[in-house]
PDB file of C-alpha atoms in Angstrom:
ATOM      1  CA  UNK T1013      -2.388  -1.038 -38.187  1.00  0.00           C
ATOM      2  CA  UNK T1014      -3.618  -3.043 -34.883  1.00  0.00           C
ATOM      3  CA  UNK T1015      -2.151  -6.105 -33.144  1.00  0.00           C
ATOM      4  CA  UNK T1016      -3.722  -7.808 -30.711  1.00  0.00           C
ATOM      5  CA  UNK T1017      -3.093  -9.523 -27.546  1.00  0.00           C
ATOM      6  CA  UNK T1018      -3.069 -13.377 -27.063  1.00  0.00           C
ATOM      7  CA  UNK T1019      -6.241 -14.561 -28.855  1.00  0.00           C
ATOM      8  CA  UNK T1020      -6.843 -12.324 -30.797  1.00  0.00           C
ATOM      9  CA  UNK T1021     -10.267 -10.567 -32.161  1.00  0.00           C
ATOM     10  CA  UNK T1022     -13.398 -12.330 -30.837  1.00  0.00           C
ATOM     11  CA  UNK T1023     -12.738 -12.825 -27.539  1.00  0.00           C
ATOM     12  CA  UNK T1024     -15.511 -10.578 -26.747  1.00  0.00           C
ATOM     13  CA  UNK T1025     -13.354  -8.774 -24.257  1.00  0.00           C
ATOM     14  CA  UNK T1026     -10.388  -6.978 -24.410  1.00  0.00           C
ATOM     15  CA  UNK T1027      -9.460  -7.336 -28.065  1.00  0.00           C
ATOM     16  CA  UNK T1028     -12.701  -6.615 -29.167  1.00  0.00           C
ATOM     17  CA  UNK T1029     -12.822  -4.152 -27.287  1.00  0.00           C
ATOM     18  CA  UNK T1030      -9.698  -2.210 -28.873  1.00  0.00           C
ATOM     19  CA  UNK T1031     -11.560  -3.158 -32.346  1.00  0.00           C
ATOM     20  CA  UNK T1032     -14.456  -1.641 -31.817  1.00  0.00           C
ATOM     21  CA  UNK T1033     -12.319   1.907 -30.955  1.00  0.00           C
ATOM     22  CA  UNK T1034     -10.936   2.113 -33.640  1.00  0.00           C
ATOM     23  CA  UNK T1035     -13.909   1.475 -35.758  1.00  0.00           C
ATOM     24  CA  UNK T1036     -15.063   4.013 -34.163  1.00  0.00           C
ATOM     25  CA  UNK T1037     -12.314   6.037 -35.119  1.00  0.00           C
ATOM     26  CA  UNK T1038     -12.192   5.228 -38.605  1.00  0.00           C
ATOM     27  CA  UNK T1039     -16.253   6.167 -38.832  1.00  0.00           C
ATOM     28  CA  UNK T1040     -15.143   9.844 -38.126  1.00  0.00           C
ATOM     29  CA  UNK T1041     -11.639  10.057 -39.319  1.00  0.00           C
ATOM     30  CA  UNK T1042     -11.884   7.131 -42.308  1.00  0.00           C
ATOM     31  CA  UNK T1043      -8.645   5.598 -43.250  1.00  0.00           C
ATOM     32  CA  UNK T1044      -8.236   1.308 -43.260  1.00  0.00           C
ATOM     33  CA  UNK T1045      -7.437  -0.566 -40.348  1.00  0.00           C
ATOM     34  CA  UNK T1046      -5.301  -4.259 -40.616  1.00  0.00           C
ATOM     35  CA  UNK T1047      -5.729  -6.225 -38.104  1.00  0.00           C
ATOM     36  CA  UNK T1048      -3.135  -9.125 -36.816  1.00  0.00           C
ATOM     37  CA  UNK T1049      -3.330 -11.519 -34.454  1.00  0.00           C
ATOM     38  CA  UNK T1050       0.275 -13.560 -32.655  1.00  0.00           C
ATOM     39  CA  UNK T1051       0.978 -17.031 -33.000  1.00  0.00           C
ATOM     40  CA  UNK T1052       0.643 -20.117 -30.529  1.00  0.00           C
ATOM     41  CA  UNK T1053       3.327 -19.255 -28.469  1.00  0.00           C
ATOM     42  CA  UNK T1054       2.919 -15.359 -29.061  1.00  0.00           C
ATOM     43  CA  UNK T1055       6.856 -15.145 -30.377  1.00  0.00           C
ATOM     44  CA  UNK T1056       6.254 -12.747 -32.507  1.00  0.00           C
ATOM     45  CA  UNK T1057       5.314 -10.094 -31.184  1.00  0.00           C
ATOM     46  CA  UNK T1058       8.178  -8.002 -32.423  1.00  0.00           C
ATOM     47  CA  UNK T1059       7.032  -9.040 -36.145  1.00  0.00           C
ATOM     48  CA  UNK T1060       4.074  -8.115 -36.440  1.00  0.00           C
ATOM     49  CA  UNK T1061       4.581  -4.369 -35.281  1.00  0.00           C
ATOM     50  CA  UNK T1062       7.286  -4.427 -37.613  1.00  0.00           C
ATOM     51  CA  UNK T1063       4.718  -5.900 -40.646  1.00  0.00           C
ATOM     52  CA  UNK T1064       2.537  -3.246 -39.330  1.00  0.00           C
ATOM     53  CA  UNK T1065       5.433  -0.450 -39.744  1.00  0.00           C
ATOM     54  CA  UNK T1066       6.326  -1.876 -42.916  1.00  0.00           C
ATOM     55  CA  UNK T1067       3.604  -1.549 -44.543  1.00  0.00           C
ATOM     56  CA  UNK T1068       2.650   1.804 -43.369  1.00  0.00           C
ATOM     57  CA  UNK T1069      -0.490   1.627 -41.037  1.00  0.00           C
ATOM     58  CA  UNK T1070       0.706   4.812 -38.709  1.00  0.00           C
ATOM     59  CA  UNK T1071      -0.398   4.801 -35.490  1.00  0.00           C
ATOM     60  CA  UNK T1072       0.010   1.545 -34.573  1.00  0.00           C
ATOM     61  CA  UNK T1073      -1.570  -0.044 -31.599  1.00  0.00           C
ATOM     62  CA  UNK T1074      -0.085  -3.159 -29.347  1.00  0.00           C
ATOM     63  CA  UNK T1075      -3.688  -4.464 -27.561  1.00  0.00           C
ATOM     64  CA  UNK T1076      -1.580  -5.693 -23.851  1.00  0.00           C
ATOM     65  CA  UNK T1077       1.366  -5.112 -21.988  1.00  0.00           C
ATOM     66  CA  UNK T1078       3.014  -8.341 -23.553  1.00  0.00           C
ATOM     67  CA  UNK T1079       4.020  -6.123 -26.063  1.00  0.00           C
ATOM     68  CA  UNK T1080       6.162  -3.991 -23.699  1.00  0.00           C
ATOM     69  CA  UNK T1081       9.226  -6.221 -24.670  1.00  0.00           C
ATOM     70  CA  UNK T1082       9.630  -5.898 -27.834  1.00  0.00           C
ATOM     71  CA  UNK T1083       8.199  -2.177 -28.837  1.00  0.00           C
ATOM     72  CA  UNK T1084      10.080   0.147 -27.435  1.00  0.00           C
ATOM     73  CA  UNK T1085      13.237  -1.671 -29.672  1.00  0.00           C
ATOM     74  CA  UNK T1086      10.403  -1.199 -33.063  1.00  0.00           C
ATOM     75  CA  UNK T1087       9.420   2.266 -32.698  1.00  0.00           C
ATOM     76  CA  UNK T1088      12.763   3.161 -32.518  1.00  0.00           C
ATOM     77  CA  UNK T1089      13.680   1.319 -36.025  1.00  0.00           C
ATOM     78  CA  UNK T1090      10.306   3.600 -37.381  1.00  0.00           C
ATOM     79  CA  UNK T1091      10.778   7.095 -35.886  1.00  0.00           C
ATOM     80  CA  UNK T1092       8.036   8.672 -38.385  1.00  0.00           C
ATOM     81  CA  UNK T1093       5.773   6.071 -37.062  1.00  0.00           C
ATOM     82  CA  UNK T1094       3.235   6.185 -33.759  1.00  0.00           C
ATOM     83  CA  UNK T1095       1.995   4.028 -31.526  1.00  0.00           C
ATOM     84  CA  UNK T1096       0.754   3.219 -28.381  1.00  0.00           C
ATOM     85  CA  UNK T1097       0.225   0.324 -25.972  1.00  0.00           C
ATOM     86  CA  UNK T1098      -2.274  -0.622 -24.071  1.00  0.00           C
ATOM     87  CA  UNK T1099      -1.575  -1.609 -20.232  1.00  0.00           C
ATOM     88  CA  UNK T1100       2.092  -0.251 -20.618  1.00  0.00           C
ATOM     89  CA  UNK T1101       3.576   3.033 -19.718  1.00  0.00           C
ATOM     90  CA  UNK T1102       5.977   4.917 -21.777  1.00  0.00           C
ATOM     91  CA  UNK T1103       7.820   6.280 -19.076  1.00  0.00           C
ATOM     92  CA  UNK T1104       9.434   2.328 -18.291  1.00  0.00           C
ATOM     93  CA  UNK T1105       9.767   1.855 -21.823  1.00  0.00           C
ATOM     94  CA  UNK T1106      11.344   5.578 -23.301  1.00  0.00           C
ATOM     95  CA  UNK T1107      10.114   6.356 -27.037  1.00  0.00           C
ATOM     96  CA  UNK T1108       9.127   9.577 -27.991  1.00  0.00           C
ATOM     97  CA  UNK T1109       6.670   8.167 -31.061  1.00  0.00           C
ATOM     98  CA  UNK T1110       4.796   6.097 -27.949  1.00  0.00           C
ATOM     99  CA  UNK T1111       2.385   6.514 -26.069  1.00  0.00           C
ATOM    100  CA  UNK T1112       1.009   4.833 -23.125  1.00  0.00           C
ATOM    101  CA  UNK T1113      -3.117   4.240 -22.793  1.00  0.00           C
ATOM    102  CA  UNK T1114      -3.166   2.749 -19.070  1.00  0.00           C
ATOM    103  CA  UNK T1115      -6.208   2.187 -16.599  1.00  0.00           C
ATOM    104  CA  UNK T1116      -7.248   2.381 -12.900  1.00  0.00           C
ATOM    105  CA  UNK T1117      -8.133  -0.869 -13.264  1.00  0.00           C
ATOM    106  CA  UNK T1118      -8.123  -1.454  -9.678  1.00  0.00           C
ATOM    107  CA  UNK T1119     -10.874   1.323  -9.005  1.00  0.00           C
ATOM    108  CA  UNK T1120     -13.443  -0.305 -11.200  1.00  0.00           C
ATOM    109  CA  UNK T1121     -12.684  -3.270  -9.428  1.00  0.00           C
ATOM    110  CA  UNK T1122     -13.101  -2.004  -6.340  1.00  0.00           C
ATOM    111  CA  UNK T1123     -16.532  -1.474  -7.546  1.00  0.00           C
ATOM    112  CA  UNK T1124     -17.064  -4.537  -8.283  1.00  0.00           C
ATOM    113  CA  UNK T1125     -15.498  -6.006  -5.033  1.00  0.00           C
ATOM    114  CA  UNK T1126     -18.921  -3.751  -4.064  1.00  0.00           C
ATOM    115  CA  UNK T1127     -21.605  -5.239  -6.067  1.00  0.00           C
ATOM    116  CA  UNK T1128     -20.063  -8.494  -4.871  1.00  0.00           C
ATOM    117  CA  UNK T1129     -20.096  -7.840  -1.220  1.00  0.00           C
ATOM    118  CA  UNK T1130     -23.687  -6.351  -1.524  1.00  0.00           C
ATOM    119  CA  UNK T1131     -25.057  -9.164  -3.631  1.00  0.00           C
ATOM    120  CA  UNK T1132     -24.074 -12.008  -1.875  1.00  0.00           C
ATOM    121  CA  UNK T1133     -26.010 -14.157   0.349  1.00  0.00           C
ATOM    122  CA  UNK T1134     -22.929 -16.062   1.722  1.00  0.00           C
ATOM    123  CA  UNK T1135     -20.429 -14.418   2.498  1.00  0.00           C
ATOM    124  CA  UNK T1136     -18.126 -15.928  -0.137  1.00  0.00           C
ATOM    125  CA  UNK T1137     -17.004 -15.032  -3.481  1.00  0.00           C
ATOM    126  CA  UNK T1138     -14.080 -15.433  -5.359  1.00  0.00           C
ATOM    127  CA  UNK T1139     -11.818 -13.903  -7.645  1.00  0.00           C
ATOM    128  CA  UNK T1140      -9.855 -15.566 -11.239  1.00  0.00           C
ATOM    129  CA  UNK T1141      -7.337 -13.684 -13.169  1.00  0.00           C
ATOM    130  CA  UNK T1142      -5.774 -15.002 -16.095  1.00  0.00           C
ATOM    131  CA  UNK T1143      -2.300 -14.399 -15.739  1.00  0.00           C
ATOM    132  CA  UNK T1144       0.136 -13.657 -12.849  1.00  0.00           C
ATOM    133  CA  UNK T1145       1.121 -10.349 -13.530  1.00  0.00           C
ATOM    134  CA  UNK T1146       1.372  -7.224 -12.058  1.00  0.00           C
ATOM    135  CA  UNK T1147      -1.386  -6.016 -14.111  1.00  0.00           C
ATOM    136  CA  UNK T1148      -3.964  -8.729 -12.872  1.00  0.00           C
ATOM    137  CA  UNK T1149      -2.815  -8.416  -9.425  1.00  0.00           C
ATOM    138  CA  UNK T1150      -4.313  -4.958  -9.752  1.00  0.00           C
ATOM    139  CA  UNK T1151      -7.793  -5.883 -10.768  1.00  0.00           C
ATOM    140  CA  UNK T1152      -7.549  -8.527  -7.775  1.00  0.00           C
ATOM    141  CA  UNK T1153      -5.914  -5.636  -5.269  1.00  0.00           C
ATOM    142  CA  UNK T1154      -9.407  -3.656  -6.068  1.00  0.00           C
ATOM    143  CA  UNK T1155     -12.171  -6.338  -5.703  1.00  0.00           C
ATOM    144  CA  UNK T1156     -10.205  -7.694  -2.924  1.00  0.00           C
ATOM    145  CA  UNK T1157     -10.368  -3.828  -1.396  1.00  0.00           C
ATOM    146  CA  UNK T1158     -13.948  -3.492  -2.438  1.00  0.00           C
ATOM    147  CA  UNK T1159     -15.142  -6.082  -0.729  1.00  0.00           C
ATOM    148  CA  UNK T1160     -13.628  -5.580   2.837  1.00  0.00           C
ATOM    149  CA  UNK T1161     -14.594  -2.020   2.534  1.00  0.00           C
ATOM    150  CA  UNK T1162     -18.372  -3.168   2.360  1.00  0.00           C
ATOM    151  CA  UNK T1163     -17.929  -6.331   4.690  1.00  0.00           C
ATOM    152  CA  UNK T1164     -14.378  -7.217   5.971  1.00  0.00           C
ATOM    153  CA  UNK T1165     -16.043 -11.236   7.254  1.00  0.00           C
ATOM    154  CA  UNK T1166     -16.532 -12.120   4.182  1.00  0.00           C
ATOM    155  CA  UNK T1167     -14.464 -14.863   2.372  1.00  0.00           C
ATOM    156  CA  UNK T1168     -12.444 -13.837  -0.791  1.00  0.00           C
ATOM    157  CA  UNK T1169     -11.168 -16.739  -3.002  1.00  0.00           C
ATOM    158  CA  UNK T1170      -8.676 -15.903  -5.111  1.00  0.00           C
ATOM    159  CA  UNK T1171      -7.026 -18.221  -8.150  1.00  0.00           C
ATOM    160  CA  UNK T1172      -4.681 -17.631 -11.244  1.00  0.00           C
ATOM    161  CA  UNK T1173      -4.999 -19.986 -14.500  1.00  0.00           C
ATOM    162  CA  UNK T1174      -0.725 -19.375 -14.973  1.00  0.00           C
ATOM    163  CA  UNK T1175       1.441 -18.386 -14.525  1.00  0.00           C
ATOM    164  CA  UNK T1176       3.826 -15.088 -15.576  1.00  0.00           C
ATOM    165  CA  UNK T1177       5.300 -15.565 -18.901  1.00  0.00           C
ATOM    166  CA  UNK T1178       2.011 -18.363 -19.772  1.00  0.00           C
ATOM    167  CA  UNK T1179      -0.308 -16.442 -21.747  1.00  0.00           C
ATOM    168  CA  UNK T1180      -2.481 -18.874 -22.732  1.00  0.00           C
ATOM    169  CA  UNK T1181      -4.727 -18.263 -19.608  1.00  0.00           C
ATOM    170  CA  UNK T1182      -5.929 -15.676 -21.152  1.00  0.00           C
ATOM    171  CA  UNK T1183      -7.571 -18.284 -23.934  1.00  0.00           C
ATOM    172  CA  UNK T1184      -8.384 -21.610 -21.799  1.00  0.00           C
ATOM    173  CA  UNK T1185     -12.260 -21.336 -21.188  1.00  0.00           C
ATOM    174  CA  UNK T1186     -12.122 -25.217 -19.830  1.00  0.00           C
ATOM    175  CA  UNK T1187      -9.097 -24.555 -17.491  1.00  0.00           C
ATOM    176  CA  UNK T1188     -11.309 -21.257 -16.307  1.00  0.00           C
ATOM    177  CA  UNK T1189     -14.453 -23.517 -15.489  1.00  0.00           C
ATOM    178  CA  UNK T1190     -12.513 -26.003 -13.768  1.00  0.00           C
ATOM    179  CA  UNK T1191     -10.991 -22.955 -11.212  1.00  0.00           C
ATOM    180  CA  UNK T1192     -14.560 -21.180 -10.834  1.00  0.00           C
ATOM    181  CA  UNK T1193     -16.265 -24.704 -10.379  1.00  0.00           C
ATOM    182  CA  UNK T1194     -14.063 -25.060  -7.690  1.00  0.00           C
ATOM    183  CA  UNK T1195     -15.196 -22.149  -6.038  1.00  0.00           C
ATOM    184  CA  UNK T1196     -18.692 -22.764  -6.714  1.00  0.00           C
ATOM    185  CA  UNK T1197     -17.891 -26.055  -5.037  1.00  0.00           C
ATOM    186  CA  UNK T1198     -16.496 -24.319  -1.876  1.00  0.00           C
ATOM    187  CA  UNK T1199     -19.284 -21.666  -1.165  1.00  0.00           C
ATOM    188  CA  UNK T1200     -18.455 -19.316  -3.142  1.00  0.00           C
ATOM    189  CA  UNK T1201     -22.148 -17.641  -5.276  1.00  0.00           C
ATOM    190  CA  UNK T1202     -20.486 -14.728  -6.475  1.00  0.00           C
ATOM    191  CA  UNK T1203     -17.144 -14.911  -9.360  1.00  0.00           C
ATOM    192  CA  UNK T1204     -15.597 -12.069 -10.801  1.00  0.00           C
ATOM    193  CA  UNK T1205     -12.874 -12.716 -13.583  1.00  0.00           C
ATOM    194  CA  UNK T1206     -10.236 -10.931 -15.326  1.00  0.00           C
ATOM    195  CA  UNK T1207      -9.247 -13.536 -17.575  1.00  0.00           C
ATOM    196  CA  UNK T1208      -9.802 -12.829 -20.893  1.00  0.00           C
ATOM    197  CA  UNK T1209     -11.575 -15.370 -23.283  1.00  0.00           C
ATOM    198  CA  UNK T1210     -11.328 -17.577 -20.494  1.00  0.00           C
ATOM    199  CA  UNK T1211     -14.005 -15.729 -18.867  1.00  0.00           C
ATOM    200  CA  UNK T1212     -16.415 -17.656 -20.718  1.00  0.00           C
ATOM    201  CA  UNK T1213     -15.192 -20.813 -18.458  1.00  0.00           C
ATOM    202  CA  UNK T1214     -15.858 -18.524 -15.928  1.00  0.00           C
ATOM    203  CA  UNK T1215     -19.694 -17.323 -16.844  1.00  0.00           C
ATOM    204  CA  UNK T1216     -20.060 -22.007 -17.724  1.00  0.00           C
ATOM    205  CA  UNK T1217     -19.402 -22.854 -14.573  1.00  0.00           C
ATOM    206  CA  UNK T1218     -21.288 -19.675 -12.894  1.00  0.00           C
ATOM    207  CA  UNK T1219     -24.358 -21.192 -14.685  1.00  0.00           C
ATOM    208  CA  UNK T1220     -24.040 -25.101 -14.157  1.00  0.00           C
ATOM    209  CA  UNK T1221     -23.679 -23.958 -10.284  1.00  0.00           C
ATOM    210  CA  UNK T1222     -26.543 -21.903  -9.947  1.00  0.00           C
ATOM    211  CA  UNK T1223     -24.530 -18.639  -9.219  1.00  0.00           C
ATOM    212  CA  UNK T1224     -23.538 -15.784 -10.560  1.00  0.00           C
ATOM    213  CA  UNK T1225     -20.403 -14.027 -12.011  1.00  0.00           C
ATOM    214  CA  UNK T1226     -19.079 -10.456 -13.022  1.00  0.00           C
ATOM    215  CA  UNK T1227     -17.122 -10.199 -16.551  1.00  0.00           C
ATOM    216  CA  UNK T1228     -14.632  -7.431 -17.038  1.00  0.00           C
ATOM    217  CA  UNK T1229     -13.443  -5.229 -20.194  1.00  0.00           C
ATOM    218  CA  UNK T1230     -16.715  -5.488 -22.209  1.00  0.00           C
ATOM    219  CA  UNK T1231     -20.134  -4.976 -21.012  1.00  0.00           C
ATOM    220  CA  UNK T1232     -20.207  -9.394 -21.171  1.00  0.00           C
ATOM    221  CA  UNK T1233     -24.177  -9.822 -20.715  1.00  0.00           C
ATOM    222  CA  UNK T1234     -24.720  -7.636 -24.228  1.00  0.00           C
ATOM    223  CA  UNK T1235     -21.678  -9.941 -25.390  1.00  0.00           C
ATOM    224  CA  UNK T1236     -22.166 -13.561 -24.759  1.00  0.00           C
ATOM    225  CA  UNK T1237     -24.076 -15.689 -26.931  1.00  0.00           C
ATOM    226  CA  UNK T1238     -26.711 -17.466 -24.855  1.00  0.00           C
ATOM    227  CA  UNK T1239     -28.877 -16.621 -22.811  1.00  0.00           C
ATOM    228  CA  UNK T1240     -28.025 -18.829 -19.869  1.00  0.00           C
ATOM    229  CA  UNK T1241     -24.996 -17.217 -19.185  1.00  0.00           C
ATOM    230  CA  UNK T1242     -26.572 -14.076 -19.781  1.00  0.00           C
ATOM    231  CA  UNK T1243     -28.859 -14.701 -16.899  1.00  0.00           C
ATOM    232  CA  UNK T1244     -25.998 -15.239 -14.821  1.00  0.00           C
ATOM    233  CA  UNK T1245     -23.723 -12.156 -15.547  1.00  0.00           C
ATOM    234  CA  UNK T1246     -24.602  -9.744 -12.778  1.00  0.00           C
ATOM    235  CA  UNK T1247     -22.405  -6.965 -14.377  1.00  0.00           C
ATOM    236  CA  UNK T1248     -18.841  -6.330 -15.674  1.00  0.00           C
ATOM    237  CA  UNK T1249     -16.183  -3.844 -14.650  1.00  0.00           C
ATOM    238  CA  UNK T1250     -16.189  -2.108 -18.037  1.00  0.00           C
ATOM    239  CA  UNK T1251     -12.358  -1.023 -19.808  1.00  0.00           C
ATOM    240  CA  UNK T1252     -12.920   1.319 -22.030  1.00  0.00           C
ATOM    241  CA  UNK T1253     -10.273   0.185 -24.164  1.00  0.00           C
ATOM    242  CA  UNK T1254     -12.085   1.441 -26.893  1.00  0.00           C
ATOM    243  CA  UNK T1255     -12.535   5.392 -25.572  1.00  0.00           C
ATOM    244  CA  UNK T1256      -8.839   5.508 -25.718  1.00  0.00           C
ATOM    245  CA  UNK T1257      -8.309   3.541 -28.354  1.00  0.00           C
ATOM    246  CA  UNK T1258     -10.818   5.635 -30.279  1.00  0.00           C
ATOM    247  CA  UNK T1259      -9.264   9.047 -28.293  1.00  0.00           C
ATOM    248  CA  UNK T1260      -6.037   8.307 -29.096  1.00  0.00           C
ATOM    249  CA  UNK T1261      -6.743   7.525 -33.235  1.00  0.00           C
ATOM    250  CA  UNK T1262      -8.445  10.795 -33.130  1.00  0.00           C
ATOM    251  CA  UNK T1263      -6.404  13.288 -31.058  1.00  0.00           C
ATOM    252  CA  UNK T1264      -3.704  11.645 -33.946  1.00  0.00           C
ATOM    253  CA  UNK T1265      -5.566  12.588 -36.965  1.00  0.00           C
ATOM    254  CA  UNK T1266      -5.632  15.712 -35.829  1.00  0.00           C
ATOM    255  CA  UNK T1267      -2.631  16.527 -35.094  1.00  0.00           C
ATOM    256  CA  UNK T1268      -3.397  16.779 -31.406  1.00  0.00           C
ATOM    257  CA  UNK T1269      -1.424  14.036 -29.850  1.00  0.00           C
ATOM    258  CA  UNK T1270       1.404  14.748 -28.040  1.00  0.00           C
ATOM    259  CA  UNK T1271       4.632  11.621 -27.852  1.00  0.00           C
ATOM    260  CA  UNK T1272       6.184  10.147 -25.307  1.00  0.00           C
ATOM    261  CA  UNK T1273       3.419   9.606 -23.080  1.00  0.00           C
ATOM    262  CA  UNK T1274       1.240   7.690 -21.021  1.00  0.00           C
ATOM    263  CA  UNK T1275      -2.846   9.008 -20.939  1.00  0.00           C
ATOM    264  CA  UNK T1276      -4.524   7.214 -17.655  1.00  0.00           C
ATOM    265  CA  UNK T1277      -8.157   6.428 -17.448  1.00  0.00           C
ATOM    266  CA  UNK T1278     -10.241   5.850 -14.220  1.00  0.00           C
ATOM    267  CA  UNK T1279     -12.553   6.323 -12.573  1.00  0.00           C
ATOM    268  CA  UNK T1280     -13.955  10.156 -13.171  1.00  0.00           C
ATOM    269  CA  UNK T1281     -12.814   9.986 -16.804  1.00  0.00           C
ATOM    270  CA  UNK T1282     -15.390   7.015 -16.801  1.00  0.00           C
ATOM    271  CA  UNK T1283     -12.289   5.267 -18.498  1.00  0.00           C
ATOM    272  CA  UNK T1284     -13.383   2.148 -15.750  1.00  0.00           C
ATOM    273  CA  UNK T1285     -17.342   1.897 -14.442  1.00  0.00           C
ATOM    274  CA  UNK T1286     -19.437  -0.413 -14.237  1.00  0.00           C
ATOM    275  CA  UNK T1287     -22.208  -2.427 -16.393  1.00  0.00           C
ATOM    276  CA  UNK T1288     -26.223  -2.253 -15.264  1.00  0.00           C
ATOM    277  CA  UNK T1289     -26.806  -3.859 -18.208  1.00  0.00           C
ATOM    278  CA  UNK T1290     -29.902  -6.630 -17.367  1.00  0.00           C
ATOM    279  CA  UNK T1291     -31.191  -4.487 -13.919  1.00  0.00           C
ATOM    280  CA  UNK T1292     -29.451  -7.058 -11.846  1.00  0.00           C
ATOM    281  CA  UNK T1293     -27.314  -4.176  -9.992  1.00  0.00           C
ATOM    282  CA  UNK T1294     -30.509  -1.284  -9.966  1.00  0.00           C
ATOM    283  CA  UNK T1295     -31.624  -2.256  -6.606  1.00  0.00           C
ATOM    284  CA  UNK T1296     -27.231  -1.434  -4.979  1.00  0.00           C
ATOM    285  CA  UNK T1297     -26.690   2.097  -7.171  1.00  0.00           C
ATOM    286  CA  UNK T1298     -26.293   4.737  -5.046  1.00  0.00           C
ATOM    287  CA  UNK T1299     -23.933   2.839  -2.686  1.00  0.00           C
ATOM    288  CA  UNK T1300     -22.232   2.059  -5.505  1.00  0.00           C
ATOM    289  CA  UNK T1301     -22.494   5.867  -6.543  1.00  0.00           C
ATOM    290  CA  UNK T1302     -20.889   6.677  -3.234  1.00  0.00           C
ATOM    291  CA  UNK T1303     -18.281   4.944  -3.450  1.00  0.00           C
ATOM    292  CA  UNK T1304     -17.384   5.923  -6.580  1.00  0.00           C
ATOM    293  CA  UNK T1305     -17.497   9.466  -5.866  1.00  0.00           C
ATOM    294  CA  UNK T1306     -15.551   8.316  -2.687  1.00  0.00           C
ATOM    295  CA  UNK T1307     -12.357   6.886  -4.752  1.00  0.00           C
ATOM    296  CA  UNK T1308     -12.069  10.551  -6.862  1.00  0.00           C
ATOM    297  CA  UNK T1309     -12.710  12.920  -3.656  1.00  0.00           C
ATOM    298  CA  UNK T1310      -9.027  10.556  -2.409  1.00  0.00           C
ATOM    299  CA  UNK T1311     -11.059   9.687   0.310  1.00  0.00           C
ATOM    300  CA  UNK T1312     -11.186   5.937  -0.567  1.00  0.00           C
ATOM    301  CA  UNK T1313      -7.056   5.578  -1.970  1.00  0.00           C
ATOM    302  CA  UNK T1314      -7.861   1.867  -3.731  1.00  0.00           C
ATOM    303  CA  UNK T1315      -4.556  -0.681  -3.903  1.00  0.00           C
ATOM    304  CA  UNK T1316      -2.740  -2.272  -6.873  1.00  0.00           C
ATOM    305  CA  UNK T1317      -0.979  -4.946  -5.382  1.00  0.00           C
ATOM    306  CA  UNK T1318      -2.551  -7.626  -3.477  1.00  0.00           C
TER     307      UNK T1318
END
């Protein structure tokens, strides 16, 4: 059972990556998937999980931290069902039949910041977050740290489309375009987004301004349909939700899953990284690899808060 985050399947980003992981796992292990998406105000998340468990789907995967407030109670009601949640910690929820699938977003975002700093010609870049939450602040913190590590004199503009609790910021391309256009108009030439479906607007603003953008979660150079938008996506911060979901289901199917634990996917495990599609960062790859290794070795500790 797969319960999506705001926007559902088709966001070309976070939700689609989760589905890709399920699809890959089912090819290896057989089985079927039931997919549900939250309503407009996302008030039915608990009902989605309950419905999937009631129908006998096992495991049930909650896509996104917004399920963190409800999944503990649902898991307690269905002790024979195995649950997973992406981007929330079991330690904070407490459930023996729940696995937390976590990511070191700040590490991948640091490399995105390095790429932006090495590629900017105006010494001015930007970050657009979908919703102002601790999770998305990890993306901002890593990005700003990466930029600053390369050149502390580069200006980094940051903004969030909606405040905490208003998840529409993950599915509002028009708002994303307006916010990003403001950054380009102010002199930025590269903008990184962690805004889900709103990222389409970031790409549209980049195309309109002859700027460049950095995608998120999936390799968005490969997922956009419009060649004009593809041309502005210099890289994407890969958050391998697909790999994490596939591994979780495979472990469940083979009986190797230990419930009640968190699994963190980081640079060392290739759980996060940078896409190279389009060849836009090929000339700086050696420098990016050097910073990557410094993080893995512990020589650079990336902050998780701005």
